[in-house]
Amino acid sequence: MRSVLCQMIRIFKPKNMDWMGYKITNKNPYTYHHILERRYGGKEVVENGAILSRNAHDHLNYLEVFVPEAYDDWQRFFRYLNAKMEPLTKEDLEIIKLITYYEDKYTPRNKPKVLTGFNQKKKVKKR
């Protein structure tokens, strides 16, 4: 998978940001996201991948379970980027902002209280 991710980085030339707008750091490195999951026959190829950071990947996995409409929006965006086979443009960055903004529209009213396995912040009790 590393070689496919390296190919994608050479093709799409991300500038310290993944396809969901997350900043890439040493603690939040690039990961490869299967658009069509392996269990459904998805292969590890450039055309089936998305360049995500670890935090973005966790976020996307959360959306897949709890906010499938937003997950579907991201998946369509990833397919669009793969069809272009070129670095992100200013227009693409605007689309990222729009999808992120409209995620709230899909957020369920009764959010789960415990998000085990997802990057949640721990609540500190006040004394």
Short mmCIF file of N, CA and C in Angstrom, two decimals, residues 1-125:
data_model
loop_
_atom_site.label_atom_id
_atom_site.label_comp_id
_atom_site.label_asym_id
_atom_site.label_seq_id
_atom_site.Cartn_x
_atom_site.Cartn_y
_atom_site.Cartn_z
N MET A 1 0.83 -1.20 0.00
CA MET A 1 0.00 0.00 0.00
C MET A 1 0.87 1.26 0.00
N ARG A 2 2.00 1.20 0.64
CA ARG A 2 2.86 2.39 0.67
C ARG A 2 3.24 2.86 -0.72
N SER A 3 3.49 1.91 -1.62
CA SER A 3 3.89 2.31 -2.97
C SER A 3 2.74 3.01 -3.70
N VAL A 4 1.50 2.56 -3.48
CA VAL A 4 0.35 3.22 -4.10
C VAL A 4 0.18 4.61 -3.51
N LEU A 5 0.31 4.73 -2.21
CA LEU A 5 0.21 6.04 -1.57
C LEU A 5 1.31 6.97 -2.08
N CYS A 6 2.51 6.46 -2.25
CA CYS A 6 3.61 7.27 -2.80
C CYS A 6 3.30 7.72 -4.23
N GLN A 7 2.72 6.82 -5.02
CA GLN A 7 2.32 7.20 -6.39
C GLN A 7 1.29 8.33 -6.35
N MET A 8 0.33 8.21 -5.45
CA MET A 8 -0.72 9.23 -5.35
C MET A 8 -0.13 10.58 -4.93
N ILE A 9 0.81 10.55 -4.01
CA ILE A 9 1.45 11.79 -3.56
C ILE A 9 2.22 12.43 -4.71
N ARG A 10 2.88 11.62 -5.54
CA ARG A 10 3.57 12.16 -6.71
C ARG A 10 2.59 12.76 -7.72
N ILE A 11 1.46 12.12 -7.93
CA ILE A 11 0.48 12.59 -8.91
C ILE A 11 -0.26 13.84 -8.41
N PHE A 12 -0.76 13.77 -7.18
CA PHE A 12 -1.66 14.82 -6.69
C PHE A 12 -0.94 15.94 -5.94
N LYS A 13 0.32 15.73 -5.56
CA LYS A 13 1.16 16.74 -4.93
C LYS A 13 0.44 17.52 -3.81
N PRO A 14 -0.05 16.81 -2.78
CA PRO A 14 -0.72 17.53 -1.69
C PRO A 14 0.28 18.41 -0.95
N LYS A 15 -0.14 19.58 -0.57
CA LYS A 15 0.75 20.54 0.10
C LYS A 15 0.41 20.58 1.59
N ASN A 16 0.92 19.58 2.33
CA ASN A 16 0.71 19.50 3.77
C ASN A 16 -0.76 19.46 4.17
N MET A 17 -1.62 18.98 3.25
CA MET A 17 -3.04 18.89 3.55
C MET A 17 -3.61 17.68 2.81
N ASP A 18 -4.52 16.97 3.47
CA ASP A 18 -5.13 15.81 2.81
C ASP A 18 -6.40 16.23 2.07
N TRP A 19 -7.13 15.24 1.54
CA TRP A 19 -8.30 15.52 0.71
C TRP A 19 -9.54 15.91 1.50
N MET A 20 -9.43 15.92 2.83
CA MET A 20 -10.55 16.39 3.66
C MET A 20 -10.20 17.70 4.36
N GLY A 21 -9.04 18.26 4.02
CA GLY A 21 -8.64 19.54 4.58
C GLY A 21 -7.85 19.46 5.88
N TYR A 22 -7.49 18.26 6.31
CA TYR A 22 -6.70 18.10 7.53
C TYR A 22 -5.23 18.37 7.24
N LYS A 23 -4.56 19.01 8.19
CA LYS A 23 -3.14 19.31 8.05
C LYS A 23 -2.32 18.05 8.30
N ILE A 24 -1.32 17.83 7.49
CA ILE A 24 -0.42 16.68 7.64
C ILE A 24 0.73 17.08 8.54
N THR A 25 0.97 16.29 9.57
CA THR A 25 2.09 16.52 10.49
C THR A 25 2.74 15.16 10.79
N ASN A 26 3.83 15.20 11.55
CA ASN A 26 4.47 13.95 11.95
C ASN A 26 3.52 13.09 12.78
N LYS A 27 2.67 13.72 13.59
CA LYS A 27 1.72 12.98 14.42
C LYS A 27 0.42 12.67 13.67
N ASN A 28 0.23 13.23 12.50
CA ASN A 28 -0.97 13.01 11.70
C ASN A 28 -0.55 12.74 10.25
N PRO A 29 0.09 11.58 10.01
CA PRO A 29 0.66 11.30 8.68
C PRO A 29 -0.39 10.90 7.65
N TYR A 30 0.06 10.83 6.40
CA TYR A 30 -0.79 10.37 5.30
C TYR A 30 -1.20 8.92 5.50
N THR A 31 -2.43 8.59 5.07
CA THR A 31 -2.88 7.21 5.00
C THR A 31 -3.60 7.04 3.66
N TYR A 32 -3.82 5.79 3.28
CA TYR A 32 -4.52 5.47 2.04
C TYR A 32 -5.93 5.02 2.41
N HIS A 33 -6.94 5.63 1.81
CA HIS A 33 -8.33 5.25 2.04
C HIS A 33 -8.84 4.53 0.80
N HIS A 34 -9.41 3.35 1.00
CA HIS A 34 -10.06 2.62 -0.10
C HIS A 34 -11.44 3.23 -0.34
N ILE A 35 -11.70 3.73 -1.52
CA ILE A 35 -13.02 4.26 -1.84
C ILE A 35 -14.01 3.09 -1.89
N LEU A 36 -13.69 2.07 -2.66
CA LEU A 36 -14.45 0.83 -2.62
C LEU A 36 -13.65 -0.10 -1.71
N GLU A 37 -14.25 -0.47 -0.59
CA GLU A 37 -13.54 -1.25 0.42
C GLU A 37 -13.04 -2.58 -0.11
N ARG A 38 -11.93 -3.05 0.48
CA ARG A 38 -11.34 -4.34 0.09
C ARG A 38 -12.35 -5.48 0.20
N ARG A 39 -13.15 -5.45 1.25
CA ARG A 39 -14.11 -6.55 1.45
C ARG A 39 -15.16 -6.63 0.34
N TYR A 40 -15.30 -5.55 -0.43
CA TYR A 40 -16.23 -5.54 -1.56
C TYR A 40 -15.49 -5.60 -2.91
N GLY A 41 -14.23 -5.98 -2.85
CA GLY A 41 -13.46 -6.14 -4.08
C GLY A 41 -12.61 -4.94 -4.47
N GLY A 42 -12.55 -3.93 -3.62
CA GLY A 42 -11.74 -2.75 -3.92
C GLY A 42 -10.26 -3.07 -3.89
N LYS A 43 -9.55 -2.62 -4.89
CA LYS A 43 -8.11 -2.89 -5.00
C LYS A 43 -7.31 -1.70 -4.51
N GLU A 44 -6.05 -1.97 -4.16
CA GLU A 44 -5.13 -0.91 -3.74
C GLU A 44 -4.48 -0.32 -4.97
N VAL A 45 -5.22 0.54 -5.64
CA VAL A 45 -4.73 1.22 -6.84
C VAL A 45 -5.05 2.70 -6.70
N VAL A 46 -4.35 3.50 -7.47
CA VAL A 46 -4.53 4.95 -7.41
C VAL A 46 -5.99 5.34 -7.62
N GLU A 47 -6.64 4.73 -8.59
CA GLU A 47 -8.02 5.10 -8.95
C GLU A 47 -9.04 4.78 -7.85
N ASN A 48 -8.68 3.92 -6.90
CA ASN A 48 -9.59 3.55 -5.82
C ASN A 48 -9.16 4.14 -4.49
N GLY A 49 -8.25 5.10 -4.51
CA GLY A 49 -7.72 5.63 -3.27
C GLY A 49 -8.01 7.08 -3.03
N ALA A 50 -7.87 7.46 -1.77
CA ALA A 50 -7.94 8.86 -1.38
C ALA A 50 -6.79 9.12 -0.41
N ILE A 51 -6.19 10.29 -0.51
CA ILE A 51 -5.09 10.67 0.37
C ILE A 51 -5.70 11.33 1.61
N LEU A 52 -5.63 10.60 2.73
CA LEU A 52 -6.17 11.12 3.98
C LEU A 52 -5.11 11.06 5.07
N SER A 53 -5.24 11.93 6.04
CA SER A 53 -4.39 11.85 7.21
C SER A 53 -5.03 10.85 8.18
N ARG A 54 -4.30 10.48 9.19
CA ARG A 54 -4.83 9.54 10.18
C ARG A 54 -6.10 10.10 10.83
N ASN A 55 -6.09 11.38 11.20
CA ASN A 55 -7.26 11.99 11.85
C ASN A 55 -8.45 12.07 10.88
N ALA A 56 -8.18 12.40 9.63
CA ALA A 56 -9.26 12.47 8.64
C ALA A 56 -9.85 11.08 8.41
N HIS A 57 -8.99 10.07 8.39
CA HIS A 57 -9.46 8.70 8.19
C HIS A 57 -10.38 8.28 9.34
N ASP A 58 -9.99 8.62 10.57
CA ASP A 58 -10.85 8.34 11.73
C ASP A 58 -12.19 9.07 11.60
N HIS A 59 -12.13 10.33 11.19
CA HIS A 59 -13.34 11.14 11.01
C HIS A 59 -14.25 10.50 9.95
N LEU A 60 -13.66 10.09 8.83
CA LEU A 60 -14.44 9.48 7.76
C LEU A 60 -15.08 8.17 8.21
N ASN A 61 -14.34 7.37 9.00
CA ASN A 61 -14.91 6.12 9.53
C ASN A 61 -16.09 6.41 10.46
N TYR A 62 -15.99 7.48 11.23
CA TYR A 62 -17.11 7.90 12.09
C TYR A 62 -18.32 8.27 11.23
N LEU A 63 -18.08 9.05 10.18
CA LEU A 63 -19.18 9.47 9.31
C LEU A 63 -19.85 8.27 8.65
N GLU A 64 -19.05 7.28 8.25
CA GLU A 64 -19.61 6.10 7.59
C GLU A 64 -20.66 5.43 8.48
N VAL A 65 -20.41 5.39 9.78
CA VAL A 65 -21.32 4.73 10.71
C VAL A 65 -22.47 5.64 11.13
N PHE A 66 -22.16 6.88 11.50
CA PHE A 66 -23.15 7.74 12.13
C PHE A 66 -23.78 8.80 11.22
N VAL A 67 -23.11 9.17 10.13
CA VAL A 67 -23.63 10.20 9.23
C VAL A 67 -23.38 9.77 7.79
N PRO A 68 -24.06 8.71 7.33
CA PRO A 68 -23.75 8.15 6.01
C PRO A 68 -23.93 9.12 4.85
N GLU A 69 -24.82 10.10 4.97
CA GLU A 69 -25.00 11.07 3.89
C GLU A 69 -23.74 11.90 3.67
N ALA A 70 -23.10 12.31 4.76
CA ALA A 70 -21.86 13.08 4.66
C ALA A 70 -20.73 12.18 4.14
N TYR A 71 -20.70 10.93 4.60
CA TYR A 71 -19.71 9.96 4.10
C TYR A 71 -19.83 9.82 2.59
N ASP A 72 -21.06 9.71 2.09
CA ASP A 72 -21.29 9.59 0.65
C ASP A 72 -20.82 10.82 -0.12
N ASP A 73 -21.02 12.02 0.46
CA ASP A 73 -20.52 13.25 -0.17
C ASP A 73 -19.00 13.19 -0.34
N TRP A 74 -18.29 12.76 0.71
CA TRP A 74 -16.83 12.66 0.63
C TRP A 74 -16.42 11.63 -0.42
N GLN A 75 -17.09 10.49 -0.44
CA GLN A 75 -16.73 9.45 -1.41
C GLN A 75 -16.89 9.96 -2.84
N ARG A 76 -17.99 10.69 -3.12
CA ARG A 76 -18.17 11.26 -4.46
C ARG A 76 -17.05 12.24 -4.78
N PHE A 77 -16.65 13.05 -3.81
CA PHE A 77 -15.57 14.02 -4.01
C PHE A 77 -14.25 13.29 -4.32
N PHE A 78 -13.98 12.21 -3.61
CA PHE A 78 -12.75 11.45 -3.85
C PHE A 78 -12.74 10.88 -5.27
N ARG A 79 -13.88 10.38 -5.73
CA ARG A 79 -13.97 9.83 -7.10
C ARG A 79 -13.72 10.95 -8.12
N TYR A 80 -14.28 12.12 -7.85
CA TYR A 80 -14.08 13.29 -8.73
C TYR A 80 -12.59 13.63 -8.82
N LEU A 81 -11.90 13.68 -7.68
CA LEU A 81 -10.47 14.00 -7.68
C LEU A 81 -9.68 12.96 -8.45
N ASN A 82 -10.02 11.69 -8.26
CA ASN A 82 -9.31 10.63 -8.99
C ASN A 82 -9.53 10.73 -10.49
N ALA A 83 -10.73 11.12 -10.91
CA ALA A 83 -11.01 11.26 -12.34
C ALA A 83 -10.16 12.37 -12.96
N LYS A 84 -9.88 13.43 -12.19
CA LYS A 84 -9.07 14.54 -12.69
C LYS A 84 -7.59 14.19 -12.80
N MET A 85 -7.10 13.38 -11.86
CA MET A 85 -5.69 12.97 -11.81
C MET A 85 -4.74 14.16 -11.86
N GLU A 86 -5.02 15.18 -11.05
CA GLU A 86 -4.14 16.34 -10.95
C GLU A 86 -4.24 16.92 -9.55
N PRO A 87 -3.30 17.76 -9.15
CA PRO A 87 -3.33 18.35 -7.81
C PRO A 87 -4.61 19.14 -7.53
N LEU A 88 -4.90 19.30 -6.24
CA LEU A 88 -6.07 20.07 -5.83
C LEU A 88 -5.99 21.50 -6.35
N THR A 89 -7.12 22.02 -6.80
CA THR A 89 -7.20 23.40 -7.26
C THR A 89 -7.88 24.26 -6.20
N LYS A 90 -7.95 25.55 -6.42
CA LYS A 90 -8.67 26.44 -5.50
C LYS A 90 -10.14 26.04 -5.42
N GLU A 91 -10.70 25.62 -6.55
CA GLU A 91 -12.10 25.19 -6.57
C GLU A 91 -12.29 23.93 -5.71
N ASP A 92 -11.33 23.02 -5.78
CA ASP A 92 -11.40 21.81 -4.95
C ASP A 92 -11.36 22.16 -3.47
N LEU A 93 -10.53 23.12 -3.11
CA LEU A 93 -10.46 23.55 -1.71
C LEU A 93 -11.78 24.15 -1.25
N GLU A 94 -12.47 24.85 -2.15
CA GLU A 94 -13.80 25.39 -1.82
C GLU A 94 -14.80 24.27 -1.62
N ILE A 95 -14.70 23.21 -2.42
CA ILE A 95 -15.59 22.06 -2.26
C ILE A 95 -15.35 21.41 -0.90
N ILE A 96 -14.09 21.28 -0.50
CA ILE A 96 -13.77 20.72 0.82
C ILE A 96 -14.44 21.54 1.91
N LYS A 97 -14.36 22.86 1.80
CA LYS A 97 -15.00 23.73 2.80
C LYS A 97 -16.51 23.53 2.82
N LEU A 98 -17.11 23.41 1.64
CA LEU A 98 -18.56 23.23 1.56
C LEU A 98 -19.01 21.89 2.16
N ILE A 99 -18.31 20.83 1.83
CA ILE A 99 -18.69 19.52 2.38
C ILE A 99 -18.55 19.54 3.89
N THR A 100 -17.45 20.11 4.39
CA THR A 100 -17.25 20.20 5.82
C THR A 100 -18.36 21.00 6.49
N TYR A 101 -18.74 22.12 5.86
CA TYR A 101 -19.79 22.98 6.40
C TYR A 101 -21.13 22.24 6.44
N TYR A 102 -21.45 21.53 5.38
CA TYR A 102 -22.75 20.86 5.30
C TYR A 102 -22.82 19.54 6.05
N GLU A 103 -21.68 19.06 6.57
CA GLU A 103 -21.73 17.86 7.42
C GLU A 103 -22.69 18.09 8.58
N ASP A 104 -22.71 19.30 9.13
CA ASP A 104 -23.58 19.60 10.25
C ASP A 104 -25.05 19.40 9.90
N LYS A 105 -25.40 19.64 8.66
CA LYS A 105 -26.77 19.47 8.20
C LYS A 105 -27.21 18.01 8.36
N TYR A 106 -26.27 17.09 8.21
CA TYR A 106 -26.57 15.67 8.29
C TYR A 106 -26.41 15.08 9.69
N THR A 107 -25.83 15.85 10.59
CA THR A 107 -25.53 15.31 11.92
C THR A 107 -26.82 14.90 12.62
N PRO A 108 -26.87 13.67 13.13
CA PRO A 108 -28.08 13.21 13.80
C PRO A 108 -28.37 14.01 15.06
N ARG A 109 -29.65 14.15 15.37
CA ARG A 109 -30.04 14.91 16.57
C ARG A 109 -29.52 14.24 17.83
N ASN A 110 -29.64 12.95 17.91
CA ASN A 110 -29.18 12.22 19.09
C ASN A 110 -27.80 11.63 18.81
N LYS A 111 -26.80 12.47 18.96
CA LYS A 111 -25.43 12.00 18.73
C LYS A 111 -25.10 10.96 19.80
N PRO A 112 -24.33 9.94 19.44
CA PRO A 112 -23.93 8.96 20.45
C PRO A 112 -23.07 9.64 21.51
N LYS A 113 -23.28 9.27 22.77
CA LYS A 113 -22.55 9.91 23.86
C LYS A 113 -21.11 9.42 23.94
N VAL A 114 -20.87 8.18 23.56
CA VAL A 114 -19.52 7.63 23.61
C VAL A 114 -19.09 7.29 22.18
N LEU A 115 -17.99 7.84 21.76
CA LEU A 115 -17.47 7.60 20.41
C LEU A 115 -16.19 6.78 20.52
N THR A 116 -16.31 5.60 21.04
CA THR A 116 -15.14 4.76 21.25
C THR A 116 -14.40 4.52 19.93
N GLY A 117 -13.09 4.71 19.96
CA GLY A 117 -12.29 4.44 18.78
C GLY A 117 -12.13 5.63 17.85
N PHE A 118 -12.84 6.70 18.10
CA PHE A 118 -12.73 7.88 17.26
C PHE A 118 -12.03 8.97 18.07
N ASN A 119 -11.39 9.88 17.38
CA ASN A 119 -10.59 10.91 18.05
C ASN A 119 -11.48 11.91 18.78
N GLN A 120 -11.93 11.53 19.95
CA GLN A 120 -12.74 12.45 20.73
C GLN A 120 -11.89 13.07 21.82
N LYS A 121 -12.26 14.26 22.24
CA LYS A 121 -11.55 14.94 23.31
C LYS A 121 -12.12 14.45 24.64
N LYS A 122 -11.26 14.24 25.60
CA LYS A 122 -11.72 13.80 26.91
C LYS A 122 -12.26 15.01 27.65
N LYS A 123 -13.40 14.80 28.34
CA LYS A 123 -13.98 15.88 29.12
C LYS A 123 -13.34 15.88 30.49
N VAL A 124 -12.98 17.07 30.95
CA VAL A 124 -12.35 17.21 32.25
C VAL A 124 -13.39 17.74 33.21
N LYS A 125 -13.55 17.05 34.35
CA LYS A 125 -14.52 17.49 35.34
C LYS A 125 -14.00 18.73 36.06
#
